[in-house]
Each structure stands twice: as C-alpha cells, then as structure tokens.
Short mmCIF file of C-alpha atoms in Angstrom, two decimals:
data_model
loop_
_atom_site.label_atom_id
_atom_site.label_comp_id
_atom_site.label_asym_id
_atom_site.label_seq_id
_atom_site.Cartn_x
_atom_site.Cartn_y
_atom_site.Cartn_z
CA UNK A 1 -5.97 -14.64 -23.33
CA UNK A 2 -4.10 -11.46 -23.17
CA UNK A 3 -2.80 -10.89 -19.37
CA UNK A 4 -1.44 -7.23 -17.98
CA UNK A 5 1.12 -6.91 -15.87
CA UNK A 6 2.37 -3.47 -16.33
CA UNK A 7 1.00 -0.07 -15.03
CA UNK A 8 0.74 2.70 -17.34
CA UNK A 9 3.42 5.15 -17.35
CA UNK A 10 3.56 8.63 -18.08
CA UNK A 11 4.83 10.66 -21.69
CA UNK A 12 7.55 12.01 -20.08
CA UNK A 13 8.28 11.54 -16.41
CA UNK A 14 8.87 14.47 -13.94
CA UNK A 15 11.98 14.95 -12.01
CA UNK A 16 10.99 13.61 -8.03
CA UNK A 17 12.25 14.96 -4.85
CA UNK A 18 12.12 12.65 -2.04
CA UNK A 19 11.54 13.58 1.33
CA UNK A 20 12.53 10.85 4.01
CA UNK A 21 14.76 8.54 3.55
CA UNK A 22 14.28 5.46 5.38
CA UNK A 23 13.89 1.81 5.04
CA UNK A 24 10.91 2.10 2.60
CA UNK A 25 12.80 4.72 0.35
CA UNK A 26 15.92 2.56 0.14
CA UNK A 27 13.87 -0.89 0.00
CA UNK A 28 10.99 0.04 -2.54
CA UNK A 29 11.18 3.62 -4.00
CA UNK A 30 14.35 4.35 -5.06
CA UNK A 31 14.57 0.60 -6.21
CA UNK A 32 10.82 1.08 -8.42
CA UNK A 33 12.27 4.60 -9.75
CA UNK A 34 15.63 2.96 -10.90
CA UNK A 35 13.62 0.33 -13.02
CA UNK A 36 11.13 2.88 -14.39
CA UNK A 37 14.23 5.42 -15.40
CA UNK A 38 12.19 8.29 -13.26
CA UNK A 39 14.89 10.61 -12.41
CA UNK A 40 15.49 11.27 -8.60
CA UNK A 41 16.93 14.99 -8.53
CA UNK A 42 17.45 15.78 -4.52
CA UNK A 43 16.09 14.31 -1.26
CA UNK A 44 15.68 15.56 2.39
CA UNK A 45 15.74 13.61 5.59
CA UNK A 46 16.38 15.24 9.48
CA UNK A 47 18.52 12.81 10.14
CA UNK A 48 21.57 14.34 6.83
CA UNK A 49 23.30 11.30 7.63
CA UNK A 50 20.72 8.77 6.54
CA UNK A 51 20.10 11.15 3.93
CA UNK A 52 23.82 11.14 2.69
CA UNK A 53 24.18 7.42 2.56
CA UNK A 54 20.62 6.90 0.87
CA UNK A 55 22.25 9.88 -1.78
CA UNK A 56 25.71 7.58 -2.57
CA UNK A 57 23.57 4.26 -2.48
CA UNK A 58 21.44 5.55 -5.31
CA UNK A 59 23.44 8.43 -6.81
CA UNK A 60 21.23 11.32 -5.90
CA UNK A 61 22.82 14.64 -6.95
CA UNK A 62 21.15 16.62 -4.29
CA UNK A 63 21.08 15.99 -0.50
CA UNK A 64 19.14 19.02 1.09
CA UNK A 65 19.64 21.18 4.11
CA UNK A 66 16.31 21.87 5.08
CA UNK A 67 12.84 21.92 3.64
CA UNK A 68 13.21 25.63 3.00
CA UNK A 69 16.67 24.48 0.94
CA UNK A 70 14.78 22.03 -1.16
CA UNK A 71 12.30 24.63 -1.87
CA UNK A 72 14.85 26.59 -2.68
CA UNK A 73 16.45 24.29 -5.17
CA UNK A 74 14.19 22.03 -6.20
CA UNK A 75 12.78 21.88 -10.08
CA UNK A 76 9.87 23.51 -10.83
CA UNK A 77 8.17 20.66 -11.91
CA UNK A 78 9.25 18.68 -9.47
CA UNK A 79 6.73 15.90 -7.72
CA UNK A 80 7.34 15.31 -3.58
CA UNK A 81 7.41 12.14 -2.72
CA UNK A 82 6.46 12.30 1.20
CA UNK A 83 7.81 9.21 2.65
CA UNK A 84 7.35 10.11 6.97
CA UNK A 85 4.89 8.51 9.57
CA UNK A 86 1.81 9.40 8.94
CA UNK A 87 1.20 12.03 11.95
CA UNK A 88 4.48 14.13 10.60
CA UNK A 89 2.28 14.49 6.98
CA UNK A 90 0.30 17.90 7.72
CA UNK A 91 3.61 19.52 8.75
CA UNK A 92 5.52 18.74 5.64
CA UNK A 93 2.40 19.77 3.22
CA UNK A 94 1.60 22.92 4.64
CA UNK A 95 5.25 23.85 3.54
CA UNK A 96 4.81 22.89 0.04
CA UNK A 97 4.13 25.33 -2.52
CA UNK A 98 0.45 25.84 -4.03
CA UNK A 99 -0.28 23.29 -6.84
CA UNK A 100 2.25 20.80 -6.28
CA UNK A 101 2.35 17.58 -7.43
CA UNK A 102 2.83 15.33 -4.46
CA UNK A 103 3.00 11.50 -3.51
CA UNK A 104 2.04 10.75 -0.21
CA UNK A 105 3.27 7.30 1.77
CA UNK A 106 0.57 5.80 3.44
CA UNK A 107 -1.27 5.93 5.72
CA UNK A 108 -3.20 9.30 5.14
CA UNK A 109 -2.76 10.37 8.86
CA UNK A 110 -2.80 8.52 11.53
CA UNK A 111 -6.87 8.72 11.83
CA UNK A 112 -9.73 9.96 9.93
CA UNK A 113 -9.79 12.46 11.48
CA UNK A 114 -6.21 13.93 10.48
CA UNK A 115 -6.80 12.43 6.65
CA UNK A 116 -9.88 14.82 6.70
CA UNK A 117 -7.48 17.97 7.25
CA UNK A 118 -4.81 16.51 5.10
CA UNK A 119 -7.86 16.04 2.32
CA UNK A 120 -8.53 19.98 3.22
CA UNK A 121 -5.17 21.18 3.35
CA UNK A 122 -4.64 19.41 -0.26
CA UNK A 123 -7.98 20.75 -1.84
CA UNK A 124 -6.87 24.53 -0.64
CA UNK A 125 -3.65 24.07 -2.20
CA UNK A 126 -5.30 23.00 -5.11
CA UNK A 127 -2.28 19.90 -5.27
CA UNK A 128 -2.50 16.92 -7.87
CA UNK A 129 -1.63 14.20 -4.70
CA UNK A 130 -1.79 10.42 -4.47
CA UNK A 131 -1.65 8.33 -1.69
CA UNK A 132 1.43 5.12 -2.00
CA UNK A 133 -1.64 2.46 -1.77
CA UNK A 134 0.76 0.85 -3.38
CA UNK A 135 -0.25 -2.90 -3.87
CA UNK A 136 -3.14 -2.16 -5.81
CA UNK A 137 -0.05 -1.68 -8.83
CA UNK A 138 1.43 -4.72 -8.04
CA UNK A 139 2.36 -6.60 -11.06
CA UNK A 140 0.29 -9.54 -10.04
CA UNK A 141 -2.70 -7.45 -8.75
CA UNK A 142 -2.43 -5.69 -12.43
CA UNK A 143 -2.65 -9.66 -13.73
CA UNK A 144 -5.78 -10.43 -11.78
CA UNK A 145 -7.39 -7.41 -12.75
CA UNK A 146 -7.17 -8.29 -16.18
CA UNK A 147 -8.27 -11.40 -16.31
CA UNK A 148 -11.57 -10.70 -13.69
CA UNK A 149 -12.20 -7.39 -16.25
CA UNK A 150 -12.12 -9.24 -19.00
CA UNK A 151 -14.65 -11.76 -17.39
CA UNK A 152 -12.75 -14.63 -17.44
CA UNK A 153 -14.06 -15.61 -13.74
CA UNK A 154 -17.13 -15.00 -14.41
CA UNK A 155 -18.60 -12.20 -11.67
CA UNK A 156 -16.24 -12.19 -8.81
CA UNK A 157 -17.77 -12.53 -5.27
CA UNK A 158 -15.44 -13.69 -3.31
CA UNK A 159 -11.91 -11.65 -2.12
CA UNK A 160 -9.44 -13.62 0.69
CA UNK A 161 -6.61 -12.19 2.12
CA UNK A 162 -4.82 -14.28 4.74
CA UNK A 163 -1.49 -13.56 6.05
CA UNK A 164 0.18 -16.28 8.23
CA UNK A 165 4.01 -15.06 8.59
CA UNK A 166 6.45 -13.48 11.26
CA UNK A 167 6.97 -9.71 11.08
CA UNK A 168 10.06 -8.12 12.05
CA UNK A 169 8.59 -5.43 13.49
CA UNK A 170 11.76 -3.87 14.95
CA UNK A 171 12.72 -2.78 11.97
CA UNK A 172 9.69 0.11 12.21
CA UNK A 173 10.85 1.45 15.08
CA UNK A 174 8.21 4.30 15.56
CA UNK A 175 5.30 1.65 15.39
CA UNK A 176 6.25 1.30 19.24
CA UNK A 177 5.01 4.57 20.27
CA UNK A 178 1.64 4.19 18.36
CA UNK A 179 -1.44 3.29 19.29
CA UNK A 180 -2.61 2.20 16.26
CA UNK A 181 -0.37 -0.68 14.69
CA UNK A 182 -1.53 -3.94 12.18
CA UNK A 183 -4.57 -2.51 10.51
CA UNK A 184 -3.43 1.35 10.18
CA UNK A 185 0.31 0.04 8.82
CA UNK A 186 -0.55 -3.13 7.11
CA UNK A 187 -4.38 -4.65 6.33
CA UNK A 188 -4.38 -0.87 5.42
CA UNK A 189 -2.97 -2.18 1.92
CA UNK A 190 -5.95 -4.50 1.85
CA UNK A 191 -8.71 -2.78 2.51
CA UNK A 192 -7.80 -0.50 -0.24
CA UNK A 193 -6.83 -3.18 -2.33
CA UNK A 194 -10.88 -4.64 -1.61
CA UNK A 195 -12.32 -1.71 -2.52
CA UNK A 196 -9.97 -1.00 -5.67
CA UNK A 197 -12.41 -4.01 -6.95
CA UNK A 198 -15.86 -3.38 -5.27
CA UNK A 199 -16.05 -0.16 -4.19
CA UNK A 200 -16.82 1.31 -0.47
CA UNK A 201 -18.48 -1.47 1.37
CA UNK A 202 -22.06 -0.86 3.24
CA UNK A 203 -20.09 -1.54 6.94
CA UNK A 204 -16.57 -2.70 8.53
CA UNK A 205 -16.73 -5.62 11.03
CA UNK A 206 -13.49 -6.02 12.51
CA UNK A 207 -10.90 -7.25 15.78
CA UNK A 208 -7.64 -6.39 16.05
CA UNK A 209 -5.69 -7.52 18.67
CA UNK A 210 -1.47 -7.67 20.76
CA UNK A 211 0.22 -10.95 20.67
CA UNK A 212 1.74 -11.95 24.03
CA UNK A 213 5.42 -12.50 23.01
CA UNK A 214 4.94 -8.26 21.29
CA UNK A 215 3.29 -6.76 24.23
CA UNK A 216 4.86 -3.09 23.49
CA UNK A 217 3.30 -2.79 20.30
CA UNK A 218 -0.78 -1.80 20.33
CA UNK A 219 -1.28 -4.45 17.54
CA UNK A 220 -0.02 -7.63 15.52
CA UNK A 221 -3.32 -9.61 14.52
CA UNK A 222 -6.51 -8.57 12.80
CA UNK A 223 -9.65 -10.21 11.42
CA UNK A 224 -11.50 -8.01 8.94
CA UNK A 225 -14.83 -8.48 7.29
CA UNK A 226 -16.01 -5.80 4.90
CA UNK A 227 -19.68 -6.37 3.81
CA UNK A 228 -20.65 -5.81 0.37
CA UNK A 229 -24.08 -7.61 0.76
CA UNK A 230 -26.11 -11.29 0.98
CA UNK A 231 -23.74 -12.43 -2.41
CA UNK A 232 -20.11 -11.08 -1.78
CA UNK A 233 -17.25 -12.11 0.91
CA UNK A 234 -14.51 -9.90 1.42
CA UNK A 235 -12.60 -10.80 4.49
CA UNK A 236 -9.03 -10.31 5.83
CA UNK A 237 -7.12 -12.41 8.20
CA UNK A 238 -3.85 -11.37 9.44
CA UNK A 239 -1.47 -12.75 12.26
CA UNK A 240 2.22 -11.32 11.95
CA UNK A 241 3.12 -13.37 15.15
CA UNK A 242 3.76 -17.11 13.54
CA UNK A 243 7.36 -17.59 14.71
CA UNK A 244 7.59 -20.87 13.96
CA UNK A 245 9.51 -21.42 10.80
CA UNK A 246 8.61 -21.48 7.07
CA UNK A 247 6.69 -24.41 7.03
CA UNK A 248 3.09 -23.36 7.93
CA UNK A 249 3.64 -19.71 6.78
CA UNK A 250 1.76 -18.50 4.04
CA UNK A 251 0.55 -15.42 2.69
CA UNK A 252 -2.29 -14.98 -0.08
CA UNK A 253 -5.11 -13.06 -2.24
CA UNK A 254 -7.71 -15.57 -3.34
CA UNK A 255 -10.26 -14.06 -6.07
CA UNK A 256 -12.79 -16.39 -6.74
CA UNK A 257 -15.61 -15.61 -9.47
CA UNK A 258 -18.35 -17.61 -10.66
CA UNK A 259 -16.44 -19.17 -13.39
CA UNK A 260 -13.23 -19.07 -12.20
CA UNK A 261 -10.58 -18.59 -9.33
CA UNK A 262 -6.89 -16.66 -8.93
CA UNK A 263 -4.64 -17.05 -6.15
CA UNK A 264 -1.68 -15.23 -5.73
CA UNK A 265 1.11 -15.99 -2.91
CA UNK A 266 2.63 -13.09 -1.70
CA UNK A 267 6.46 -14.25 -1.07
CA UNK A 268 7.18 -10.45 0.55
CA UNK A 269 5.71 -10.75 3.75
CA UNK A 270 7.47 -14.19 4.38
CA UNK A 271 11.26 -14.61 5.41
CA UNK A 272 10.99 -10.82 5.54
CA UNK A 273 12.45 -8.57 4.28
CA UNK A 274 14.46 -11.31 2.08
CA UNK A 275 11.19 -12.88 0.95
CA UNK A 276 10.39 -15.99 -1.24
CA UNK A 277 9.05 -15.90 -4.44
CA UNK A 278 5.55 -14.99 -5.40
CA UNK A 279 3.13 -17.37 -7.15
CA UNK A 280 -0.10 -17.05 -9.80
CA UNK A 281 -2.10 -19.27 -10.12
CA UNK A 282 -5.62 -19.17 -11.50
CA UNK A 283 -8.25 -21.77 -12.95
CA UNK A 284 -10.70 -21.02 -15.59
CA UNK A 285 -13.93 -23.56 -15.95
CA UNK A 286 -13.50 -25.37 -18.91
CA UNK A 287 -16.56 -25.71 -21.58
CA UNK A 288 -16.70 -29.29 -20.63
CA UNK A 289 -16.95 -28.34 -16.65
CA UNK A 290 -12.96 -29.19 -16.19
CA UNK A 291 -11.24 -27.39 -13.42
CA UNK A 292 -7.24 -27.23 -14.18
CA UNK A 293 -5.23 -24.96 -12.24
CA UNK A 294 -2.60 -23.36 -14.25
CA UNK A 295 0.51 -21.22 -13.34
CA UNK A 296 1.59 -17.71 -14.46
CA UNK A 297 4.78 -16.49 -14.49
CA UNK A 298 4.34 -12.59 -13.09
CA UNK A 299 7.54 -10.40 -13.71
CA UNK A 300 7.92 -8.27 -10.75
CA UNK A 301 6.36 -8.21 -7.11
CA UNK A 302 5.18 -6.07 -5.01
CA UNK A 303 8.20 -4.55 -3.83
CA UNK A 304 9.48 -2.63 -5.71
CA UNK A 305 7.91 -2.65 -8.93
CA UNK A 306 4.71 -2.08 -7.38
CA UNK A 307 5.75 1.48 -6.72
CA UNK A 308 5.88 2.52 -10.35
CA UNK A 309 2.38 2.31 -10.41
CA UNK A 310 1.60 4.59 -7.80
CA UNK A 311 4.20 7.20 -8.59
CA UNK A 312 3.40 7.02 -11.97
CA UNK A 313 -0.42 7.66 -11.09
CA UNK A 314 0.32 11.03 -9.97
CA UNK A 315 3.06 11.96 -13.10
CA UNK A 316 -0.13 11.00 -15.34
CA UNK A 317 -2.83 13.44 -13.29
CA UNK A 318 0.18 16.43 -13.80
CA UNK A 319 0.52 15.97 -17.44
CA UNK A 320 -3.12 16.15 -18.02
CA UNK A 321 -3.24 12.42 -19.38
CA UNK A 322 -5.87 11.55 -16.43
CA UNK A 323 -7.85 13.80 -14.31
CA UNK A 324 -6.15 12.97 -10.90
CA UNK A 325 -4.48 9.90 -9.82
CA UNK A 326 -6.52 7.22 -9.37
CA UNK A 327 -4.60 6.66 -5.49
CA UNK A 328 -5.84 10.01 -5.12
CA UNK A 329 -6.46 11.87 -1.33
CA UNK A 330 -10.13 11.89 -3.38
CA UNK A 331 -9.78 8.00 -3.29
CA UNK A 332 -7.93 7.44 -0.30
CA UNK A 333 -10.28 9.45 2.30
CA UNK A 334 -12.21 6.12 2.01
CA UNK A 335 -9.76 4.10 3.00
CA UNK A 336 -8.95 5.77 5.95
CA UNK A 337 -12.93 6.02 6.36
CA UNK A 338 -13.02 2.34 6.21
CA UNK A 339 -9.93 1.93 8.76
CA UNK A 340 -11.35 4.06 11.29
CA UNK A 341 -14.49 1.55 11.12
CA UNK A 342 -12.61 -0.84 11.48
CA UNK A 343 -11.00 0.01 14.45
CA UNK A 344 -14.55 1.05 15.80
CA UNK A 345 -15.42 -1.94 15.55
CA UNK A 346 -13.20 -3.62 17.16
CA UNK A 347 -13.60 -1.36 20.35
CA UNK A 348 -17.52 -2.11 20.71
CA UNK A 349 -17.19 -5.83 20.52
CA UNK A 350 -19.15 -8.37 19.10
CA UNK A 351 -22.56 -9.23 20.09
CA UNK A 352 -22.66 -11.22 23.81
CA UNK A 353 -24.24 -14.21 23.46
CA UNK A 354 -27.28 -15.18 25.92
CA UNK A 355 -25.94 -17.77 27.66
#
C-alpha cells in the first residue's frame, strides 16, 4: 500500500508578497513557506509595526509603506498572498494589477453575496486566485485521500467531523464585531473539506448557535448536515465552548467506506494554539472478515504544512502546470454557496412538531 502525504509542488516557485501580517501569517504561512523554501520577498500590514516584527521574525527583506509602495516594488511575478478579514478582501483586489496571481485567506467574503463580486472582480481581472481552504492539503487529509482513491475502503459513504475542544477566541479579536462567527471562520474548513470528496451536496441543514459563558460573540457551536442522498452521511458537529480540561476533548474526521474506515485526530484545535499531536488511524477488512485497526505515522499537520498545499495550488495554475488552482474562487464560490445555506438554515428553524 503506497500512502501520500505530500502536495505537489511547483517547477520553480514564485517569489510571494504577503499582505497582512497577523497571527495566521506568523503561526501558519510564513512557517509552511520556510519548510517549502518559497521565497517571501516583501510584506504589507497597516499596522508597520506588526509588519516590522513579523519582517525580523522571518527575515523578510521588504517591509512596505503602502499598497501603492508594494506595487511599486514588488516582483513582477510576484503571487499576493491576501491574509485580512474577509470583508477588507474587495478593497485590497481592486488595487492589484490585471492578471495577478493571488492567494486569498479564507473566507471568500463575509457572505455570498460579497464572494459573488469578489468571483466578478477576479474574472474581470482575468487573476489566477485560490482561496487558503487550507485543510483540504493537510498532510493527513492528503493520506486519506489516497488510500479512499485507491479503493482501499471500499466506496466511502460516510464523512464525521466532530470537534469537542475550547477555543481561545480572544485571540481573533475582530470575530467580536461580526455577525457571523463558528461556521463562516471555522466548519468553513469542513464544508469544503466534504465537498473536496463528494462534490456540492443537493441541500444544507444546519444550527448554529452563542454559548452562555461567550455571549459577545454571534457564534461558538454548530451542527451541520450536508445531504448527499438516501446512501451518504456527511455531518459536522462543532462546540468550541468545552472548558473543562483535556480529558473529554477531542477533535476528529472519521471516513468510513464500505470496506474500510480512517480516523484522524486533529491535535490543533485542542490545547490551542500549543496543540497535541495528531493521530491516523485506519482499518482495512481483511480477506478473512478481520477488522484490525492500525496506526500511521503522518509527517506534518495541519498547521503549517498544510499551507504548502494551498499556496502551491496557485504557483502550479501560473506556471501553466494545471489550469487553475484547484482552491480556486471557481471552486470556492461553492463553499461560500454552501455556508450561506447553512446559515439559512439555521434562521428558518426546524420543523415544529404537532404536539
């Protein structure tokens, strides 16, 4: 059985410019770039300060005055990486130059509605551009994919998410002005992740809901069903409000096939942001009906080698090696499509029972 871990990289990488420069850039980017030996040539932030420290952390040559100074300076063939909220996207692509190669963090907008003009706005510019859907790279996403392509599992009907853990959500600290929180920021990653697998689903039932001890943020808790017919379960449970220790945290992707199951702990999202360590395990139905459940050992997690992936998605769209990413704003529209269900969903309710 031949596993892959790895995403593919380009011939020769492109020089990036980053623009933003908070925690994610420090935590994941810069981090994914160092270990891929993609070449970070300047970055911007409003805040020069943050900008200057991220610089000496990482040894950036270039810390820009303004947009119109990176534009200025920046290499030809450079690629953006666009790491703001989501609402402060449009504003930094309209100032980009025609046919740039961009990198966009998630989410695509903060609605539908926005991801629809961003779509347009990227189209007229006629930009290669990828969205940082980021886990679908993840080293042990990348394993599971090769071992339910090759058929190992037999067909795969059956996708679990479940997240158990306590978020630190002050360290976001313009999620507290939004009105969209835990979906839009977070089971974002797994819807996309869902349909990475099985495609757009028919509909989105979903809840999302506060938590009493986070009243000031608009959402910390979401239950997520997508439906891909009578033989396929695709659900996603999250609660980022279990502040009570370790013990009965957990955090996991379940695949199960009819042959076959993977499950694959995801040691990010608890004890963040120090984390414990991942897990992959998987079990493969012997000829003689035996069921042993063996362990992997996955180099790499989701943060930050998962960010390769998607950077490296949009470097192999600009050299011509693939049409356009496959995180593509193409790709990604549906996404954000099947987020704004979601959240419609969860404003009509469920059906009232007649008591």
């Amino acid at each position: 059985m031949t596993i892959e871990t790895n995403s593919p990289l380009p011939q020769r990488a492109r020089p990036i410019v980053l623009i933003g420069a908070g925690g994610i850039v420090n935590d994941a980017h810069l981090p994914a770039y160092k270990l891929a030996g993609f070449w970070v040539t300047g970055i911007f932030d409003v805040d020069r300060e943050k900008a200057l420290q991220t610089a000496a952390r990482f040894d950036i040559p270039l810390v820009y005055y303004s947009m119109e100074d990176m534009l200025a300076r920046c290499p030809r063939t450079a690629v953006f990486d666009i790491a703001v909220p989501g609402g402060q996207m449009l504003p930094v692509l309209r100032q980009l130059p025609d046919e740039a190669c961009v990198l966009m963090q998630k989410p695509m907008g903060e609605d539908l509605a926005m991801a629809r003009e961003i779509l347009q706005l990227t189209r007229d510019k006629r930009m290669k551009c990828g969205v940082n859907f980021q886990l679908r790279y993840a080293p042990y996403i990348n394993a599971a994919r090769s071992i339910v392509n090759q058929g190992l599992i037999g067909d795969l009907c059956d996708i679990e998410i479940n997240v158990n853990v306590y978020t630190p959500w002050h360290l976001w600290k313009f999620l507290y002005e939004l009105p969209r929180v835990e979906i839009l920021y977070h089971s974002i990653h797994y819807i996309d992740l869902i349909r990475s697998f099985y495609g757009n689903p028919a509909s989105i039932y979903a809840k999302t809901v506060q938590h009493p001890g986070m009243p000031e943020l608009a959402s910390v808790r979401s239950s997520i069903i997508m439906d891909y017919g009578p033989m396929i379960r695709a659900n996603i449970l999250t609660n980022h409000s279990h502040d009570f220790g370790l013990l009965q945290q957990h955090s996991y992707i379940k695949f199960e096939g009819t042959k076959g199951a993977i499950k694959i702990k995801m040691g990010l999202l608890m004890n963040y942001p120090e984390g414990v360590p991942d897990s992959f395990e998987y079990c493969i139905v012997g000829a003689d009906r035996s069921r042993v459940w063996k362990s992997l050992d996955i180099p790499g997690g989701w943060f930050p080698h998962a960010f390769i992936g998607s950077m490296a998605q949009v470097m192999l769209a600009a050299e011509g090696t693939i049409p356009q990413p496959d995180n593509s704003v193409e790709d990604a529209i549906d996404t954000m499509a099947c987020v704004e269900a979601a959240y419609e969903s969860s404003a009509k309710g469920g059906v009232q029972p007649d008591f």
